[in-house]
Coordinates of C-alpha atoms in Angstrom, one line a residue:
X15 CA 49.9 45.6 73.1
X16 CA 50.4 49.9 72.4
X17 CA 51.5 51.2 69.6
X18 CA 54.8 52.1 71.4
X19 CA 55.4 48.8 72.9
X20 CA 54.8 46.5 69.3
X21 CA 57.1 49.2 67.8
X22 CA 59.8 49.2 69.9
X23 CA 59.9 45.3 70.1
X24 CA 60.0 45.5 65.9
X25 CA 63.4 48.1 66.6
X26 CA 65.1 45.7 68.7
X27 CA 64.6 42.8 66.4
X28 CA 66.1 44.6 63.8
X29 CA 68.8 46.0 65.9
X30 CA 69.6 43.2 67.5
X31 CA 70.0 40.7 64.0
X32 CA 68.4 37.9 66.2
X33 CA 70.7 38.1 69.0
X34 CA 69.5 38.5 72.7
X35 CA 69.7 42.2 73.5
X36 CA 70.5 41.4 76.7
X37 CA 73.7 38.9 76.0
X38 CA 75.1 41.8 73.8
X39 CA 75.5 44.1 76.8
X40 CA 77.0 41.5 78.4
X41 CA 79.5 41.2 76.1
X42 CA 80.1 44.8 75.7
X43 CA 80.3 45.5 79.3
X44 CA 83.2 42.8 79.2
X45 CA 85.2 44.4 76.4
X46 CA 84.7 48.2 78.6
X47 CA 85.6 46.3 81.8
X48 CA 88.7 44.7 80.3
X49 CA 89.6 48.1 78.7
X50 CA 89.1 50.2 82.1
X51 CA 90.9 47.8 84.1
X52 CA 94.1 48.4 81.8
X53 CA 94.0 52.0 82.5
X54 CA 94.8 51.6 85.8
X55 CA 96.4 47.9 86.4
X56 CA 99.5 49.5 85.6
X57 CA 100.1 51.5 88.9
X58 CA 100.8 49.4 91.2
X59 CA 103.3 47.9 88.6
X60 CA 105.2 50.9 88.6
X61 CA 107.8 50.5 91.3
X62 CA 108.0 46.4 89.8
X63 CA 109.0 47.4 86.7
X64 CA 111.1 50.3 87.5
X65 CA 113.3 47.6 89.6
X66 CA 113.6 45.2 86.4
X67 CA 113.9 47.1 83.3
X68 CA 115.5 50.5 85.1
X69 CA 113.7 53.4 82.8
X70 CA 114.8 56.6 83.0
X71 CA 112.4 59.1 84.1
X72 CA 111.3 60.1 81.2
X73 CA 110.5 56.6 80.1
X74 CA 108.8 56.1 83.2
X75 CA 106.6 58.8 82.0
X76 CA 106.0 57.4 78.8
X77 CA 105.3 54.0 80.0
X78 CA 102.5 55.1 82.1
X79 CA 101.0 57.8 80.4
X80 CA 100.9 56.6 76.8
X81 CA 97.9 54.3 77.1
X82 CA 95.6 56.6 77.7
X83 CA 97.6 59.4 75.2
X84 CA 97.2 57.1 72.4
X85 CA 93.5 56.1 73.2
X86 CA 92.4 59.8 73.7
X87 CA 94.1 60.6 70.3
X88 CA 91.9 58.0 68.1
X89 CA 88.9 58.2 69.7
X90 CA 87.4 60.1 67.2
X91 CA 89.0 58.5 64.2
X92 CA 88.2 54.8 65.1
X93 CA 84.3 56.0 66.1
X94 CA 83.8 57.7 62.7
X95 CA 85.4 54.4 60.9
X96 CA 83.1 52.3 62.6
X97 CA 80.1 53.9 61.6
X98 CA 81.6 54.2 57.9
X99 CA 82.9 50.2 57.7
X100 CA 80.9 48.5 60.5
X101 CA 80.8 48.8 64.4
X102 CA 81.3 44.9 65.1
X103 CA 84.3 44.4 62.8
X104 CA 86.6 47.9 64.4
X105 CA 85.7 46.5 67.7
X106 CA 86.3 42.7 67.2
X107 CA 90.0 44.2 65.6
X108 CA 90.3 45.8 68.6
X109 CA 90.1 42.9 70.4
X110 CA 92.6 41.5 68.4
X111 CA 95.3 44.0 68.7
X112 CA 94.5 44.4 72.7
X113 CA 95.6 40.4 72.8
X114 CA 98.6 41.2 70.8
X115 CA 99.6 44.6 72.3
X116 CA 98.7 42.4 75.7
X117 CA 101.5 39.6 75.2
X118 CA 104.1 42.0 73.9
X119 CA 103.9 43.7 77.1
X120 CA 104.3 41.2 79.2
X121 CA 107.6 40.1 77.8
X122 CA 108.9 43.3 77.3
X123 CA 112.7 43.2 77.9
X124 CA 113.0 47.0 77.9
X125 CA 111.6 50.4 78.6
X126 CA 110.8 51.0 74.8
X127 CA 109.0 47.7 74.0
X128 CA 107.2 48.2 76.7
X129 CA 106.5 51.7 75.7
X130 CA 105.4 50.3 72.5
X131 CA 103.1 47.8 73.3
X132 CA 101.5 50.5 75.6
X133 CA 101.1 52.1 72.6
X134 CA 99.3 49.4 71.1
X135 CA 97.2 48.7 73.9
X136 CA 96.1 52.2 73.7
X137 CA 95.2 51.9 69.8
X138 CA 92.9 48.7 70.8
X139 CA 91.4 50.4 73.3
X140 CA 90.5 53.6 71.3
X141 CA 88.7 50.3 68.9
X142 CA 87.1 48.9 72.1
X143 CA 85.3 51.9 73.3
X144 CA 83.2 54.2 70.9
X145 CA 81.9 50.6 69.8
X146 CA 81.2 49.6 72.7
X147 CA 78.9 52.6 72.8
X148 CA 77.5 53.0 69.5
X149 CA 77.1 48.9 69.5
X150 CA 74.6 49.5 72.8
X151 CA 73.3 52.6 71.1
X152 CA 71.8 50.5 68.0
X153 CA 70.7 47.2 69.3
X154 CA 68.9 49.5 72.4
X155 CA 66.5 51.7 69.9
X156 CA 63.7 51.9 72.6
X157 CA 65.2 54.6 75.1
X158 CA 63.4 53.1 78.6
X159 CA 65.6 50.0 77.6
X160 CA 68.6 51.3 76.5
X161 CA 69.0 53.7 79.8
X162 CA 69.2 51.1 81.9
X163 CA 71.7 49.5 79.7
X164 CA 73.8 52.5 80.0
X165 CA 73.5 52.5 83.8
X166 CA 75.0 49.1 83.6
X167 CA 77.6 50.4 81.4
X168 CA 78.9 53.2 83.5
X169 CA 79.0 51.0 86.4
X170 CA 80.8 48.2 84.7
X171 CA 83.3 51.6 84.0
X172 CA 83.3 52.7 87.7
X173 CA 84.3 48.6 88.9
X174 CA 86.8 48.1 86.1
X175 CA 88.8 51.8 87.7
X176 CA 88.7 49.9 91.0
X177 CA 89.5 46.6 90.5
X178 CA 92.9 47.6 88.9
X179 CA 94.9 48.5 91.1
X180 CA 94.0 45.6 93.7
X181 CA 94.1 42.7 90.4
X182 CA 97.3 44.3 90.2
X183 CA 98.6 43.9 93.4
X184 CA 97.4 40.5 93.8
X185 CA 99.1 39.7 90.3
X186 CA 102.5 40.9 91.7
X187 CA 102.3 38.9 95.1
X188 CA 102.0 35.7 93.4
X189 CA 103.5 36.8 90.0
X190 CA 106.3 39.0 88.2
X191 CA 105.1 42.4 86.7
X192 CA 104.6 40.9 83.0
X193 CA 101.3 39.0 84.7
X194 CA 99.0 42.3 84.8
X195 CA 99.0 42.1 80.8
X196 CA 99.0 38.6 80.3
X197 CA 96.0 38.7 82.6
X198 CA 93.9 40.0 79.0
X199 CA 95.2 37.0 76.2
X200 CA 92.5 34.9 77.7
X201 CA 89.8 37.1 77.9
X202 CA 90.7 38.2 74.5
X203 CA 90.5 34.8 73.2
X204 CA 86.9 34.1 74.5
X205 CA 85.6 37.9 73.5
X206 CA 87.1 37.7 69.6
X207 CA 84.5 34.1 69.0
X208 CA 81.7 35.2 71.5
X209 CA 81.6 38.6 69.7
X210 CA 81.9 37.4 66.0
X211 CA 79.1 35.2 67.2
X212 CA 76.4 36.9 69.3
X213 CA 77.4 41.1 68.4
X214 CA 75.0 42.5 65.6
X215 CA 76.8 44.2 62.5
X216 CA 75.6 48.0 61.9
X217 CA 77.3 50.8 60.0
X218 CA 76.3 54.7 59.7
X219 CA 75.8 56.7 57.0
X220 CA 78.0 55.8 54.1
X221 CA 77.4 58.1 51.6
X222 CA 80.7 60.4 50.2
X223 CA 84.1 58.9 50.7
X224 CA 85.7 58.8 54.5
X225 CA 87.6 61.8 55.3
X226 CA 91.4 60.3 55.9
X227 CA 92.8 64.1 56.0
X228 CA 90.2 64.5 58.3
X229 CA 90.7 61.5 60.5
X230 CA 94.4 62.1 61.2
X231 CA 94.3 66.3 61.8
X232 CA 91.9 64.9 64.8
X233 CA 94.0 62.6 65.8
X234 CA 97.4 64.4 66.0
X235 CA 95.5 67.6 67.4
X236 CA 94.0 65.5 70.5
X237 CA 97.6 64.1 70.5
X238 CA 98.9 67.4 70.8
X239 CA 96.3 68.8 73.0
X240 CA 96.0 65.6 75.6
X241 CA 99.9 65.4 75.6
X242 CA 100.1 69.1 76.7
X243 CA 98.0 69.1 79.0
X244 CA 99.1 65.8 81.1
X245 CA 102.3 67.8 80.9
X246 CA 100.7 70.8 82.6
X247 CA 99.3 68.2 85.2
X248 CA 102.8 67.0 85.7
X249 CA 104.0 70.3 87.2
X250 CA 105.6 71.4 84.2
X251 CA 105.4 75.2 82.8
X252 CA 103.0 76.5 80.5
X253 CA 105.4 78.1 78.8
X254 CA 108.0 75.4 78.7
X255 CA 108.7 74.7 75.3
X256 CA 107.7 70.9 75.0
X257 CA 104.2 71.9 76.7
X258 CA 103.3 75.2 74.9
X259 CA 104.2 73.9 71.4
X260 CA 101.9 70.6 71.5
X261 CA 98.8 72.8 73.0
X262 CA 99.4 75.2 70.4
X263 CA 100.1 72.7 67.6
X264 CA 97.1 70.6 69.2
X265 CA 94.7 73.9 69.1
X266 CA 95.6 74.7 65.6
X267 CA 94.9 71.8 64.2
X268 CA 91.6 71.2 66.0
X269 CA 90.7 74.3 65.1
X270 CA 91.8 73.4 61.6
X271 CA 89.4 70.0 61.6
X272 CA 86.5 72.1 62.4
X273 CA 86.5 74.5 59.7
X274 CA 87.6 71.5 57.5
X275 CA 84.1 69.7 58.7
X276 CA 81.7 72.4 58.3
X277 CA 83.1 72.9 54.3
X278 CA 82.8 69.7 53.5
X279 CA 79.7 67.6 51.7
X280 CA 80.0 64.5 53.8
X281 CA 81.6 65.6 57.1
X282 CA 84.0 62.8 59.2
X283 CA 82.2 64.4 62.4
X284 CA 78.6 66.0 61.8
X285 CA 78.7 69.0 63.8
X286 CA 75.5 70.4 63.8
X287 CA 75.0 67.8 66.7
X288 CA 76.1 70.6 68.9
X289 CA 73.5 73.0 68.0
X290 CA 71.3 70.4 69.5
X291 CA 71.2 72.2 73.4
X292 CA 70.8 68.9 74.9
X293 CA 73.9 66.9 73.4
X294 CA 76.2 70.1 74.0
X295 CA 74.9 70.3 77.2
X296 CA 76.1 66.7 77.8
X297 CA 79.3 66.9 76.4
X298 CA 80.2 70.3 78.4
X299 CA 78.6 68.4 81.5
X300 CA 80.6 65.4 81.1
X301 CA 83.7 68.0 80.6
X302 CA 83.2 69.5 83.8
X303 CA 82.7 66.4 86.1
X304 CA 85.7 65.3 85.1
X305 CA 87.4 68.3 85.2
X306 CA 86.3 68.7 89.0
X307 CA 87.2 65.2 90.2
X308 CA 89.5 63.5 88.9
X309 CA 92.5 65.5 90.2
X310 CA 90.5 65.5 93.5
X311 CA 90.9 62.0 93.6
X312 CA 94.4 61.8 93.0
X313 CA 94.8 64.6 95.9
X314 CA 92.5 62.6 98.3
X315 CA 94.4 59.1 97.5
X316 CA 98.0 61.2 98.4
X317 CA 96.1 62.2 101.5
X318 CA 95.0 59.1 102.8
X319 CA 98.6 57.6 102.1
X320 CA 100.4 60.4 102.9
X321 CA 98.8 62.5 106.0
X322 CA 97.3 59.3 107.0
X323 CA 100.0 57.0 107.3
X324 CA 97.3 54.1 105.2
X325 CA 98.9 51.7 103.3
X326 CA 98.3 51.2 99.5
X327 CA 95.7 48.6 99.7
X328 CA 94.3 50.4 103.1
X329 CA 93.9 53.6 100.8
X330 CA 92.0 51.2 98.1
X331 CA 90.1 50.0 100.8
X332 CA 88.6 53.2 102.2
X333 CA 88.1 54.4 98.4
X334 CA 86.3 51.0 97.7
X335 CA 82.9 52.7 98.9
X336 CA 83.1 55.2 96.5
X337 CA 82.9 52.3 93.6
X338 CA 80.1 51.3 94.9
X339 CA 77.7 53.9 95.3
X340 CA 79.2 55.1 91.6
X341 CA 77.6 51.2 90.7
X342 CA 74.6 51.2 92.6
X343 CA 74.1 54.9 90.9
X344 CA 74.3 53.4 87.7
X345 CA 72.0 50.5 88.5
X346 CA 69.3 53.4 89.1
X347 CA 70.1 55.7 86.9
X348 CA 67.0 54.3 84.4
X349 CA 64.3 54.8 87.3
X350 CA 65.9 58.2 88.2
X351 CA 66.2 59.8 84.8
X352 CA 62.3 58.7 83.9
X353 CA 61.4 59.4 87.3
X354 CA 63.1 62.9 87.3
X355 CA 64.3 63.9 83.8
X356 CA 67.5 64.6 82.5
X357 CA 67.3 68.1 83.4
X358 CA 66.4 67.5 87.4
X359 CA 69.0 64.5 87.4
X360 CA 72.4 65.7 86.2
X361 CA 71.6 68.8 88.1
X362 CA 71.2 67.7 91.6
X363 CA 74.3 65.1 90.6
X364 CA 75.9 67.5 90.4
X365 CA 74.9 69.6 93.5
X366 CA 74.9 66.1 95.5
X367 CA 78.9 65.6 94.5
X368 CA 79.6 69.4 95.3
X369 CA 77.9 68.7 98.6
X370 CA 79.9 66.1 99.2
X371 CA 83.0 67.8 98.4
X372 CA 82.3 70.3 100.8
X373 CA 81.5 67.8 103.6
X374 CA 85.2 66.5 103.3
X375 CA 86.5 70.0 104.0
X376 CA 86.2 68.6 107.6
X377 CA 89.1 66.3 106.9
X378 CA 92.6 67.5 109.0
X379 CA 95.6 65.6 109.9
X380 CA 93.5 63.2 112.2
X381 CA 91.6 60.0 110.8
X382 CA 87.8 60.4 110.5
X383 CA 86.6 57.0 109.1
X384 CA 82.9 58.2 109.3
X385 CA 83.1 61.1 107.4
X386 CA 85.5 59.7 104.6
X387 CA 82.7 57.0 104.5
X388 CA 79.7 59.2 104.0
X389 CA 81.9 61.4 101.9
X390 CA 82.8 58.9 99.5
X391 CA 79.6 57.6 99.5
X392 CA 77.8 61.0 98.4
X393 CA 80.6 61.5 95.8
X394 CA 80.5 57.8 94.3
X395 CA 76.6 58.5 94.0
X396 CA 76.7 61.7 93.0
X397 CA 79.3 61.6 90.3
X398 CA 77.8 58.4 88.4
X399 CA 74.0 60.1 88.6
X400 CA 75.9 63.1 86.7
X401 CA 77.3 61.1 84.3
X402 CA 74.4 58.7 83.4
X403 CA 72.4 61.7 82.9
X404 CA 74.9 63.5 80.8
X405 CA 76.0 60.1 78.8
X406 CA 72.7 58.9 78.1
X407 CA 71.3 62.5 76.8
X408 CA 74.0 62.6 74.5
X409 CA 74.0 59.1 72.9
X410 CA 70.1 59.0 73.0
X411 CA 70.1 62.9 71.2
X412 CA 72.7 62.1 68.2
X413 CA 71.5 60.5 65.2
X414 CA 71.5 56.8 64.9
X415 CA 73.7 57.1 62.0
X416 CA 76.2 58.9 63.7
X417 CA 76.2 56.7 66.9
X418 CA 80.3 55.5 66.2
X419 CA 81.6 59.3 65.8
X420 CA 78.9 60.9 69.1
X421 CA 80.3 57.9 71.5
X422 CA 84.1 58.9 70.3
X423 CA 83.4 63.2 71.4
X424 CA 81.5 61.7 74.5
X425 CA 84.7 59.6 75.4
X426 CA 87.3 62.8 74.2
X427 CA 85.4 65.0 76.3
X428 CA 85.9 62.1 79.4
X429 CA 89.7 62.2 78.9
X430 CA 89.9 66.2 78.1
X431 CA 88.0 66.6 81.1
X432 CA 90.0 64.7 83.4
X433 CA 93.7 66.1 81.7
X434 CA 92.6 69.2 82.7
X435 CA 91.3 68.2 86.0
X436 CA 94.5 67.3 86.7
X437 CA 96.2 70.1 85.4
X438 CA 93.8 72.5 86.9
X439 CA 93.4 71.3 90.6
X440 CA 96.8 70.2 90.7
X441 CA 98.0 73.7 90.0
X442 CA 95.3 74.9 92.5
X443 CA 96.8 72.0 94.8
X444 CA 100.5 73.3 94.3
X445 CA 99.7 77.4 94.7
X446 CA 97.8 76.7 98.3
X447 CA 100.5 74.2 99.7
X448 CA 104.1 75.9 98.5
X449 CA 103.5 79.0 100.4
X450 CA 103.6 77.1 104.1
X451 CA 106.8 76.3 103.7
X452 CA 108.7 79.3 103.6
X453 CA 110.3 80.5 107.2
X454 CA 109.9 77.0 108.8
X455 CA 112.5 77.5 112.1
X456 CA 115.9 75.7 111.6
X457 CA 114.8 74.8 108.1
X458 CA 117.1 76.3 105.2
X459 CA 115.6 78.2 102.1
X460 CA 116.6 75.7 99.8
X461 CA 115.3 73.3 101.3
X462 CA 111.5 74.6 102.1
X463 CA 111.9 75.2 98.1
X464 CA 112.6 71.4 97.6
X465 CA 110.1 70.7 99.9
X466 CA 107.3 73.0 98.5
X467 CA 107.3 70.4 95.1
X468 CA 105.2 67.7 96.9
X469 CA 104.2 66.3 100.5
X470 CA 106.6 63.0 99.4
X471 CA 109.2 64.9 98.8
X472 CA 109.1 67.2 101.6
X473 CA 109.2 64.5 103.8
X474 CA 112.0 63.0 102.2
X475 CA 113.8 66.1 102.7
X476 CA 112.6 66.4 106.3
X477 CA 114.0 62.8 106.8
X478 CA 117.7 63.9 105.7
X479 CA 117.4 67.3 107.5
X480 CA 116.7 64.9 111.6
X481 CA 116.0 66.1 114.5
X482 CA 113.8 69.3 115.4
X483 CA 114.5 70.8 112.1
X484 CA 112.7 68.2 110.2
X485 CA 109.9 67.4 112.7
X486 CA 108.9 70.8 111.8
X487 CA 109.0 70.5 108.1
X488 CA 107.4 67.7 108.7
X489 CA 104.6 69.1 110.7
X490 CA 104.3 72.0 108.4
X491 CA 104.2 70.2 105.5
X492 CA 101.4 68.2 106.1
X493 CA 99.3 71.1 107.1
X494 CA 99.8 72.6 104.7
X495 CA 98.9 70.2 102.5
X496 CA 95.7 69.6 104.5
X497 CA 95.2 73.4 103.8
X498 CA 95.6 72.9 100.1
X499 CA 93.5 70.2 100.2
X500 CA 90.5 72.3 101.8
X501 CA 91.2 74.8 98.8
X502 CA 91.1 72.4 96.2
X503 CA 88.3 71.0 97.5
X504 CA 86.2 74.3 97.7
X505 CA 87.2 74.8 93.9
X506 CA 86.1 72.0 93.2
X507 CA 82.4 72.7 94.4
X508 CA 82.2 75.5 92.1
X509 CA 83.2 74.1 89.3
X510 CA 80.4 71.9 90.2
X511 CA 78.1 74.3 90.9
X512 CA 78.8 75.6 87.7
X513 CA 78.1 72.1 85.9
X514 CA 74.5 72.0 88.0
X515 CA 73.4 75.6 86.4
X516 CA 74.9 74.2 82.9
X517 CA 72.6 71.2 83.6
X518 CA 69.4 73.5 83.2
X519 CA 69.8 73.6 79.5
X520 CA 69.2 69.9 79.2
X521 CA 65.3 69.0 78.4
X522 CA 63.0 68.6 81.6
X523 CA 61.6 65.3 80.9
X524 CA 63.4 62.3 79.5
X525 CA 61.2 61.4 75.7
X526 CA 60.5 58.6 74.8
X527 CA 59.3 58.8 71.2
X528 CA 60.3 59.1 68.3
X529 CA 64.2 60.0 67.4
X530 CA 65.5 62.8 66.8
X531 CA 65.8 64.8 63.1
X532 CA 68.5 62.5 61.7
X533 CA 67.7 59.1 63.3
X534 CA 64.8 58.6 61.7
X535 CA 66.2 58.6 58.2
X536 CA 68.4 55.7 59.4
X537 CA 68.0 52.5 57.7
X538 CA 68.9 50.4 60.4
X539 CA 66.3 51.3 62.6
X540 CA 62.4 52.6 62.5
X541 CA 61.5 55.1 64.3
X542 CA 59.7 54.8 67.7
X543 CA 56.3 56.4 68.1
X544 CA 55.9 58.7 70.5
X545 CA 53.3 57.3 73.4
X546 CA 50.4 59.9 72.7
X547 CA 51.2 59.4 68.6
X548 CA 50.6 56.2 69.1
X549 CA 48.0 55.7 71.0
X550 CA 45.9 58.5 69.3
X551 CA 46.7 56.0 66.7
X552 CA 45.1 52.9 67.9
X553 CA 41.9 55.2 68.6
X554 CA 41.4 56.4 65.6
X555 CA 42.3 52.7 63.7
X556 CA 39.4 51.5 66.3
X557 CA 37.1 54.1 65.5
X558 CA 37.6 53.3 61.9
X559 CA 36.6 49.8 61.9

């Protein structure tokens, strides 16, 4: 056996307390796939629990969007607190405030308990997922291993996204609304033993006291900063008052946690990480995916509905391939990233997905089943091989120590990323399609204005205007939104293009040796030799004897 091999075997003994390596990815993949799954289960609910509890539309808003408002927000704070108090234990009380928040939910008798235990659900997820990370980040020391364990990770991510909506609207065929959170008490109750059983214990660095001030001026400036922006994706003006003062507030205070983290002895957040070219790199990487896509999946899922004419479950159907390259990305990510480097591999991600993005350019107001296909298939493929790349750079170049608090700013970054995606390409979406509207024949001014806020609502309005007059709102509406899609779409590919020539900063080839300055000094884990160290080693103990 090499040097590399007996030492990386003695690192996953110690990581892993005894436990298979293997089983504890299993389990964490279920506590991410439980936690993705919630993000979106609730969509299809929507119009379900409109009906029953009758929210206004502001508490609409809040129902929906305060999940993943919340679990932005403590990110950070319940990542730093698990390295400081233990991974296993924030993660296992996660699971036990996700049950709870879970059965509140579902027997919610009004829009603010519901809004409540959305609330809750978000604070349990925020638990869930750093340790979920820096759990797979400790009991994978050797990096070949703990790749691939990250490929399964991300894919586990990309199925839990797509199986939402369609448990969802299976749940409400057979079911009332309340059944798409009482779907997680079970799976709660199996995850809290199986974890306390088979999940390894680590902690970080504990020396100093934990930074409380710290903890909540990150929290209530990603509050701040998420909530403004979803507003800004909403359609709302920057300047409006209840958007411009949480960005600001938001800012300031981020701004304020920063400065507060370099003064201090024993920082919450250690962030000389970022001087580290390849883990800012990542982070900006993972940034801009996000930033490109995720509002061009929203568009493309109003396309296929709207210009279409598919049905909800047709429109998950034909968005199903897209899942499934993002998995069978992640499956490969390990052999790619050896194969080509992290350098080589989030680059041409990200080329591949603006590729792809350009390809559906060809889409008009006419089905093209062939191209969404190949389409979706290049951007399911393309996205994940960015974001393995970009993930796994990041966890594998942070310290071991701070493992909690470098999975919470890879996870902030995800949900930044897409806030501002939406935001961004929405605004993009909005300035291309409003201007086809104006001096439609027989249509009045006010209402091509109406019908400039969306493609629904322009055909609503076309529906009440009849005849001649609202065939051709009709008509013009949707190309126009067929033009704005091409638009977005072409923005899109340049903010990827940008994330490829970002990409070039990362290191050519993916090393395998020792950790970086930082890890090594961690008492859970002994450094790796590098291969040559090592077997330079062996030569010389031969030579010796």
């Amino acid at each position: 056996m090499s040097g590399t091999t007996t030492a990386a075997a003695r690192c996953r003994r110690a990581a892993g307390n005894g436990a298979n390596r293997w089983v504890v990815l299993v389990v964490l993949c279920a506590s991410l796939l439980l936690v993705a799954v919630d993000a979106t289960v609730l969509h299809v609910a929507v119009p379900a629990v409109t009906e029953d509890l009758k929210p206004s539309g502001v508490e609409l808003l809040w129902i929906v969007d305060v999940y993943p408002l919340v679990c932005a927000s403590l990110l950070i704070l319940f990542g730093t607190l698990g390295d400081r108090i233990g991974r296993r234990r924030v993660l296992l009380l996660g699971y036990g405030l996700f049950g709870v928040a879970s059965g509140l939910a579902a027997v919610a008798e009004n829009a603010s308990m519901l809004i409540g235990a959305r609330a809750l659900l978000g604070v349990g997820g925020a638990m869930i997922m750093p340790a979920t990370l820096s759990i797979l980040r400790q009991v994978f020391p050797d990096r070949r291993e703990r790749a691939l364990a990250i490929g399964v990770w991300t894919g586990v991510a990309a199925v839990g996204a797509a199986v939402g909506p369609l448990l969802g609207g299976f749940l409400l065929e057979h079911f009332w609304w309340g059944s798409v959170f009482l779907v997680n008490i079970p799976l709660m109750l199996v995850s809290l033993p199986v974890g306390r059983l088979l999940l390894p214990e680590s902690t970080g660095d504990r020396n100093g006291p934990w930074d409380v001030v710290g903890a909540l001026m990150a929290a209530a400036g990603l509050f701040g900063l998420v909530l403004g922006v979803k507003r800004l994706g909403s359609g709302d003006s920057p300047f409006d008052l209840y958007t411009l003062l949480p960005l600001v507030l938001g800012a300031g205070l981020l701004a304020a946690f920063v400065r507060r983290q370099k003064r201090r002895t024993y920082p919450l957040v250690d962030l000389r990480m970022f001087a580290r070219p390849a883990f800012s790199t990542s982070v900006g990487c993972i940034v801009l995916a996000m930033l490109a896509l995720v509002g061009l999946e929203l568009i493309a899922a109003q396309y296929l509905q709207l210009v279409l004419g598919l049905s909800p479950l047709e429109t998950g159907l034909r968005m199903l391939p897209l899942t499934i390259a993002a998995m069978a990305a992640g499956l490969l990510g390990s052999q790619m990233l050896r194969r080509f480097g992290p350098r080589r591999m989030v680059s041409v991600g990200f080329c591949l997905t603006a590729g792809a993005v350009v390809l559906l350019t060809v889409m008009g107001t006419h089905d093209n089943p062939a191209l969404l296909l190949v389409g979706f298939v290049l951007l399911g493929f393309g996205l994940e091989t960015t974001l393995f790349g970009a993930y796994e750079s990041m966890l594998s170049e942070a310290p071991q120590t701070q493992a909690g608090g470098a999975a919470a700013i890879g996870e902030t970054s995800y949900q930044l990323g897409a806030g501002i995606g939406i935001a961004l390409l929405g605004s993009v979406m909005n300035a291309a399609y409003t201007p086809g509207l104006s001096g439609v024949p027989g249509v009045p001014e006010s209402a091509s204005t109406a019908a400039g806020h969306s493609l629904g609502e322009a055909y609503q309005v076309a529906g009440r205007l009849g005849g001649s007059s609202g065939e051709a709102l009709r008509h013009a509406a949707r190309d126009s939104f067929v033009h704005g899609l091409h638009v977005t779409l072409l923005v899109s590919a340049a903010l990827l293009l940008l994330g490829a020539a970002m990409a070039l900063r990362l290191p050519r080839v993916m090393e395998c040796g020792a950790p970086a300055a930082g890890a090594a000094g961690s008492a859970d884990v002994a450094p790796v030799p590098a291969p040559r160290e090592a077997n330079a080693k062996v030569r010389a103990e031969s030579s010796v004897s």
